[in-house]
mmCIF file of C-alpha atoms in Angstrom:
data_model
loop_
_atom_site.group_PDB
_atom_site.id
_atom_site.type_symbol
_atom_site.label_atom_id
_atom_site.label_comp_id
_atom_site.label_asym_id
_atom_site.label_seq_id
_atom_site.Cartn_x
_atom_site.Cartn_y
_atom_site.Cartn_z
ATOM 1 C CA GLY A 1 -59.988 -19.743 27.647
ATOM 2 C CA GLU A 2 -57.370 -17.067 27.915
ATOM 3 C CA ASN A 3 -57.945 -13.923 29.985
ATOM 4 C CA VAL A 4 -55.664 -10.909 29.631
ATOM 5 C CA GLU A 5 -55.667 -8.068 32.159
ATOM 6 C CA GLN A 6 -54.026 -4.751 31.274
ATOM 7 C CA HIS A 7 -53.100 -1.781 33.478
ATOM 8 C CA PRO A 8 -53.341 1.136 33.646
ATOM 9 C CA SER A 9 -56.331 2.093 31.511
ATOM 10 C CA THR A 10 -54.966 5.621 31.119
ATOM 11 C CA LEU A 11 -51.366 6.777 31.450
ATOM 12 C CA SER A 12 -50.211 10.372 31.186
ATOM 13 C CA VAL A 13 -46.473 11.092 31.086
ATOM 14 C CA GLN A 14 -44.327 14.100 30.310
ATOM 15 C CA GLU A 15 -42.593 14.138 26.963
ATOM 16 C CA GLY A 16 -39.185 12.546 27.329
ATOM 17 C CA ASP A 17 -40.155 10.397 30.300
ATOM 18 C CA SER A 18 -40.692 6.642 30.200
ATOM 19 C CA ALA A 19 -44.005 4.805 30.076
ATOM 20 C CA VAL A 20 -44.689 1.301 31.337
ATOM 21 C CA ILE A 21 -47.801 -0.755 30.628
ATOM 22 C CA LYS A 22 -48.362 -4.101 32.300
ATOM 23 C CA CYS A 23 -50.375 -7.160 31.364
ATOM 24 C CA THR A 24 -51.100 -10.498 32.963
ATOM 25 C CA TYR A 25 -52.495 -13.601 31.319
ATOM 26 C CA SER A 26 -54.135 -16.736 32.623
ATOM 27 C CA ASP A 27 -53.449 -19.533 30.145
ATOM 28 C CA SER A 28 -50.070 -21.141 30.715
ATOM 29 C CA ALA A 29 -50.232 -22.489 27.152
ATOM 30 C CA SER A 30 -49.952 -18.978 25.735
ATOM 31 C CA ASN A 31 -46.571 -18.438 24.167
ATOM 32 C CA TYR A 32 -46.884 -15.441 21.862
ATOM 33 C CA PHE A 33 -47.363 -11.932 23.241
ATOM 34 C CA PRO A 34 -47.706 -9.032 20.812
ATOM 35 C CA TRP A 35 -48.231 -5.358 21.579
ATOM 36 C CA TYR A 36 -50.295 -3.150 19.292
ATOM 37 C CA LYS A 37 -50.662 0.590 18.905
ATOM 38 C CA GLN A 38 -54.006 1.822 17.653
ATOM 39 C CA GLU A 39 -54.867 5.343 16.616
ATOM 40 C CA LEU A 40 -58.482 6.442 16.493
ATOM 41 C CA GLY A 41 -60.391 4.724 13.709
ATOM 42 C CA LYS A 42 -57.333 2.886 12.446
ATOM 43 C CA ARG A 43 -56.183 -0.705 12.426
ATOM 44 C CA PRO A 44 -53.958 -2.019 15.244
ATOM 45 C CA GLN A 45 -50.280 -1.825 14.362
ATOM 46 C CA LEU A 46 -47.832 -4.339 15.740
ATOM 47 C CA ILE A 47 -45.043 -2.507 17.543
ATOM 48 C CA ILE A 48 -43.228 -5.366 19.199
ATOM 49 C CA ASP A 49 -43.807 -8.979 20.143
ATOM 50 C CA ILE A 50 -42.172 -11.614 22.279
ATOM 51 C CA ARG A 51 -42.264 -15.361 22.397
ATOM 52 C CA SER A 52 -42.098 -17.517 25.475
ATOM 53 C CA ASN A 53 -38.564 -18.685 24.901
ATOM 54 C CA VAL A 54 -37.344 -15.125 25.345
ATOM 55 C CA GLY A 55 -37.381 -12.987 28.490
ATOM 56 C CA GLU A 56 -36.785 -9.580 26.978
ATOM 57 C CA LYS A 57 -36.763 -7.937 23.579
ATOM 58 C CA LYS A 58 -35.838 -4.411 22.581
ATOM 59 C CA ASP A 59 -36.355 -2.328 19.463
ATOM 60 C CA GLN A 60 -34.966 1.193 19.746
ATOM 61 C CA ARG A 61 -37.159 3.036 22.305
ATOM 62 C CA ILE A 62 -39.506 0.113 22.833
ATOM 63 C CA ALA A 63 -38.894 -2.962 24.946
ATOM 64 C CA VAL A 64 -40.990 -5.842 26.186
ATOM 65 C CA THR A 65 -40.277 -8.131 29.133
ATOM 66 C CA LEU A 66 -41.903 -11.475 29.837
ATOM 67 C CA ASN A 67 -42.098 -13.429 33.066
ATOM 68 C CA LYS A 68 -43.659 -16.798 32.257
ATOM 69 C CA THR A 69 -43.582 -18.000 35.835
ATOM 70 C CA ALA A 70 -45.647 -15.042 37.004
ATOM 71 C CA LYS A 71 -47.610 -14.883 33.729
ATOM 72 C CA HIS A 72 -47.027 -11.229 33.115
ATOM 73 C CA PHE A 73 -45.431 -9.120 30.436
ATOM 74 C CA SER A 74 -44.757 -5.419 30.170
ATOM 75 C CA LEU A 75 -44.219 -2.762 27.530
ATOM 76 C CA HIS A 76 -41.603 -0.093 28.138
ATOM 77 C CA ILE A 77 -41.357 3.059 26.050
ATOM 78 C CA THR A 78 -38.425 5.353 26.746
ATOM 79 C CA GLU A 79 -37.897 8.977 25.703
ATOM 80 C CA THR A 80 -41.572 9.354 24.893
ATOM 81 C CA GLN A 81 -42.613 11.667 22.084
ATOM 82 C CA PRO A 82 -45.984 13.278 21.234
ATOM 83 C CA GLU A 83 -46.493 10.802 18.391
ATOM 84 C CA ASP A 84 -46.461 7.982 20.925
ATOM 85 C CA SER A 85 -49.887 9.156 22.098
ATOM 86 C CA ALA A 86 -52.375 6.393 21.197
ATOM 87 C CA VAL A 87 -54.151 3.387 22.657
ATOM 88 C CA TYR A 88 -51.905 0.406 23.295
ATOM 89 C CA PHE A 89 -53.160 -3.170 23.514
ATOM 90 C CA CYS A 90 -51.388 -6.239 24.761
ATOM 91 C CA ALA A 91 -52.478 -9.660 23.549
ATOM 92 C CA ALA A 92 -51.736 -13.310 24.064
ATOM 93 C CA THR A 93 -52.260 -16.488 22.136
ATOM 94 C CA PRO A 94 -51.178 -20.095 22.338
ATOM 95 C CA HIS A 95 -49.438 -21.591 19.360
ATOM 96 C CA SER A 96 -51.113 -24.888 18.801
ATOM 97 C CA GLY A 97 -49.010 -25.903 15.845
ATOM 98 C CA GLY A 98 -51.940 -25.560 13.492
ATOM 99 C CA GLY A 99 -51.627 -21.827 13.896
ATOM 100 C CA ALA A 100 -55.342 -21.293 14.123
ATOM 101 C CA ASP A 101 -55.512 -19.430 17.402
ATOM 102 C CA GLY A 102 -56.883 -15.930 17.550
ATOM 103 C CA LEU A 103 -55.595 -13.237 19.855
ATOM 104 C CA THR A 104 -57.028 -12.407 23.249
ATOM 105 C CA PHE A 105 -56.567 -8.696 23.861
ATOM 106 C CA GLY A 106 -56.238 -6.664 27.018
ATOM 107 C CA LYS A 107 -58.646 -3.760 27.501
ATOM 108 C CA GLY A 108 -56.136 -1.208 26.296
ATOM 109 C CA THR A 109 -54.157 1.697 27.729
ATOM 110 C CA HIS A 110 -54.689 5.243 26.548
ATOM 111 C CA LEU A 111 -51.215 6.758 26.592
ATOM 112 C CA ILE A 112 -51.096 10.547 26.677
ATOM 113 C CA ILE A 113 -47.789 12.321 26.177
ATOM 114 C CA GLN A 114 -47.846 15.787 27.700
ATOM 115 C CA PRO A 115 -45.662 18.320 25.850
ATOM 116 C CA GLY B 1 -44.754 -6.669 4.732
ATOM 117 C CA ALA B 2 -47.970 -8.608 4.361
ATOM 118 C CA VAL B 3 -50.971 -6.520 3.356
ATOM 119 C CA VAL B 4 -54.597 -7.147 4.264
ATOM 120 C CA SER B 5 -57.456 -5.144 2.803
ATOM 121 C CA GLN B 6 -61.096 -4.838 3.792
ATOM 122 C CA HIS B 7 -64.091 -3.654 1.857
ATOM 123 C CA PRO B 8 -66.084 -1.582 2.450
ATOM 124 C CA SER B 9 -64.325 0.769 4.850
ATOM 125 C CA TRP B 10 -67.644 1.967 6.156
ATOM 126 C CA VAL B 11 -71.300 1.104 5.606
ATOM 127 C CA ILE B 12 -74.611 2.457 6.825
ATOM 128 C CA CYS B 13 -77.654 0.220 6.538
ATOM 129 C CA LYS B 14 -81.218 -0.024 7.715
ATOM 130 C CA SER B 15 -82.230 -2.351 10.504
ATOM 131 C CA GLY B 16 -83.137 -5.797 9.191
ATOM 132 C CA THR B 17 -80.851 -5.761 6.174
ATOM 133 C CA SER B 18 -77.744 -7.865 5.648
ATOM 134 C CA VAL B 19 -74.249 -6.545 5.130
ATOM 135 C CA LYS B 20 -71.259 -8.354 3.649
ATOM 136 C CA ILE B 21 -67.686 -7.416 4.544
ATOM 137 C CA GLU B 22 -64.720 -8.717 2.562
ATOM 138 C CA CYS B 23 -61.237 -9.390 3.872
ATOM 139 C CA ARG B 24 -58.411 -10.055 1.435
ATOM 140 C CA SER B 25 -54.768 -10.955 1.852
ATOM 141 C CA LEU B 26 -53.089 -9.146 -1.038
ATOM 142 C CA ASP B 27 -49.603 -10.580 -1.192
ATOM 143 C CA PHE B 28 -49.741 -13.859 0.699
ATOM 144 C CA GLN B 29 -51.970 -16.851 1.119
ATOM 145 C CA ALA B 30 -53.902 -17.160 4.348
ATOM 146 C CA THR B 31 -55.351 -20.509 5.324
ATOM 147 C CA THR B 32 -56.631 -18.857 8.473
ATOM 148 C CA MET B 33 -58.222 -15.479 8.945
ATOM 149 C CA PHE B 34 -59.757 -13.998 12.063
ATOM 150 C CA TRP B 35 -62.688 -11.665 12.582
ATOM 151 C CA TYR B 36 -62.733 -9.227 15.481
ATOM 152 C CA ARG B 37 -65.294 -6.699 16.658
ATOM 153 C CA GLN B 38 -64.454 -3.479 18.462
ATOM 154 C CA PHE B 39 -67.076 -1.278 20.106
ATOM 155 C CA PRO B 40 -66.213 2.385 20.719
ATOM 156 C CA LYS B 41 -63.496 2.873 23.334
ATOM 157 C CA GLN B 42 -63.275 -0.858 23.918
ATOM 158 C CA SER B 43 -60.863 -3.615 23.059
ATOM 159 C CA LEU B 44 -60.903 -6.017 20.143
ATOM 160 C CA MET B 45 -62.918 -9.156 20.741
ATOM 161 C CA LEU B 46 -62.338 -12.269 18.679
ATOM 162 C CA MET B 47 -65.573 -13.322 17.006
ATOM 163 C CA ALA B 48 -64.508 -16.273 14.888
ATOM 164 C CA THR B 49 -61.707 -18.058 13.133
ATOM 165 C CA SER B 50 -62.180 -18.465 9.416
ATOM 166 C CA ASN B 51 -60.618 -21.573 7.908
ATOM 167 C CA GLU B 52 -60.165 -21.942 4.166
ATOM 168 C CA GLY B 53 -62.312 -24.737 2.816
ATOM 169 C CA SER B 54 -64.027 -25.574 6.086
ATOM 170 C CA LYS B 55 -66.472 -24.195 8.598
ATOM 171 C CA ALA B 56 -65.594 -21.248 10.752
ATOM 172 C CA THR B 57 -64.995 -21.653 14.462
ATOM 173 C CA TYR B 58 -67.014 -19.209 16.534
ATOM 174 C CA GLU B 59 -66.175 -17.841 19.966
ATOM 175 C CA GLN B 60 -68.580 -18.383 22.818
ATOM 176 C CA GLY B 61 -71.504 -15.996 22.651
ATOM 177 C CA VAL B 62 -71.181 -15.231 18.936
ATOM 178 C CA GLU B 63 -74.201 -16.365 16.919
ATOM 179 C CA LYS B 64 -73.041 -18.333 13.904
ATOM 180 C CA ASP B 65 -76.371 -17.907 12.135
ATOM 181 C CA LYS B 66 -76.164 -14.154 12.482
ATOM 182 C CA PHE B 67 -72.517 -13.735 11.516
ATOM 183 C CA LEU B 68 -71.969 -15.891 8.460
ATOM 184 C CA ILE B 69 -68.374 -16.500 7.491
ATOM 185 C CA ASN B 70 -67.153 -17.881 4.207
ATOM 186 C CA HIS B 71 -63.502 -18.531 3.399
ATOM 187 C CA ALA B 72 -63.723 -19.794 -0.144
ATOM 188 C CA SER B 73 -60.148 -19.107 -1.213
ATOM 189 C CA LEU B 74 -56.707 -18.660 0.288
ATOM 190 C CA THR B 75 -56.955 -14.891 -0.082
ATOM 191 C CA LEU B 76 -60.578 -14.051 0.714
ATOM 192 C CA SER B 77 -62.832 -14.363 3.729
ATOM 193 C CA THR B 78 -66.246 -12.735 3.999
ATOM 194 C CA LEU B 79 -68.341 -11.857 7.025
ATOM 195 C CA THR B 80 -72.050 -11.322 6.493
ATOM 196 C CA VAL B 81 -74.020 -9.674 9.256
ATOM 197 C CA THR B 82 -77.543 -10.944 8.706
ATOM 198 C CA SER B 83 -80.639 -9.029 9.776
ATOM 199 C CA ALA B 84 -78.501 -6.304 11.260
ATOM 200 C CA HIS B 85 -79.780 -4.297 14.235
ATOM 201 C CA PRO B 86 -78.462 -1.111 15.854
ATOM 202 C CA GLU B 87 -76.640 -3.134 18.523
ATOM 203 C CA ASP B 88 -74.535 -4.684 15.724
ATOM 204 C CA SER B 89 -73.075 -1.259 14.955
ATOM 205 C CA SER B 90 -69.365 -1.630 15.528
ATOM 206 C CA PHE B 91 -65.896 -1.624 13.988
ATOM 207 C CA TYR B 92 -65.243 -5.004 12.374
ATOM 208 C CA ILE B 93 -61.590 -5.877 11.774
ATOM 209 C CA CYS B 94 -60.168 -8.940 10.101
ATOM 210 C CA SER B 95 -56.676 -10.306 10.344
ATOM 211 C CA ALA B 96 -54.760 -12.910 8.441
ATOM 212 C CA ARG B 97 -51.901 -15.071 9.505
ATOM 213 C CA ASP B 98 -48.929 -15.395 7.221
ATOM 214 C CA LEU B 99 -47.531 -18.864 7.791
ATOM 215 C CA SER B 100 -44.044 -17.638 7.038
ATOM 216 C CA SER B 101 -44.152 -15.160 9.930
ATOM 217 C CA TYR B 102 -44.829 -17.542 12.812
ATOM 218 C CA ASN B 103 -47.764 -16.206 14.784
ATOM 219 C CA GLU B 104 -47.871 -12.632 13.570
ATOM 220 C CA GLN B 105 -51.285 -11.520 12.409
ATOM 221 C CA PHE B 106 -51.735 -8.740 9.883
ATOM 222 C CA PHE B 107 -54.812 -6.620 10.353
ATOM 223 C CA GLY B 108 -57.107 -5.129 7.769
ATOM 224 C CA PRO B 109 -58.071 -1.451 8.020
ATOM 225 C CA GLY B 110 -61.464 -2.269 9.511
ATOM 226 C CA THR B 111 -65.070 -1.684 8.483
ATOM 227 C CA ARG B 112 -67.252 0.764 10.384
ATOM 228 C CA LEU B 113 -70.829 -0.590 10.395
ATOM 229 C CA THR B 114 -73.677 1.687 11.409
ATOM 230 C CA VAL B 115 -77.155 0.203 11.570
ATOM 231 C CA LEU B 116 -79.974 2.733 11.664
#
């Protein structure tokens, strides 16, 4: 099965600086890589995702890069703000056509934005 | 966007009792729903895949006789934790896949289960 490693487990950055979270995966069949933000006691919220036919995707302050050869993908947040403080999870899943594959999550990164 | 609801949002029960959690897709049909469990300060772990009209597929290490899943309609899946024990206390989150949105999964708000 798939195994997703995520680093770092905790990341503290000054407000306005950039934050980078990295993930690696093991299953070469994986081709969908979402990133979720989760606040305490709440559901995970999709913030950006990328598919294997794309190397990079950007949405305002958030970007994701994917290197399929190396099996790693990264989340980049620029101009960080206090409301970016949360736990971020990367995930991976293969798309088998039937669409019945659940997500394998990384262990999460607690992002702390220092004012 | 697609909306998924869960009920109840939290439940406290005595050890040995059974608890049923409902997951509904409110504005789309979901042939497949997923059940995840999240212990405090940990990640989400996939427990099982719920398929409408057929048996659920369980992940390795998840007891199918303890965690009963029923997906009787295209908008409802239920997870029943049978003979719950304190170690089953966790945050249970469902998700549903909207076929029109490729692989994106929409998560329910979660159910906090506390077994005394």
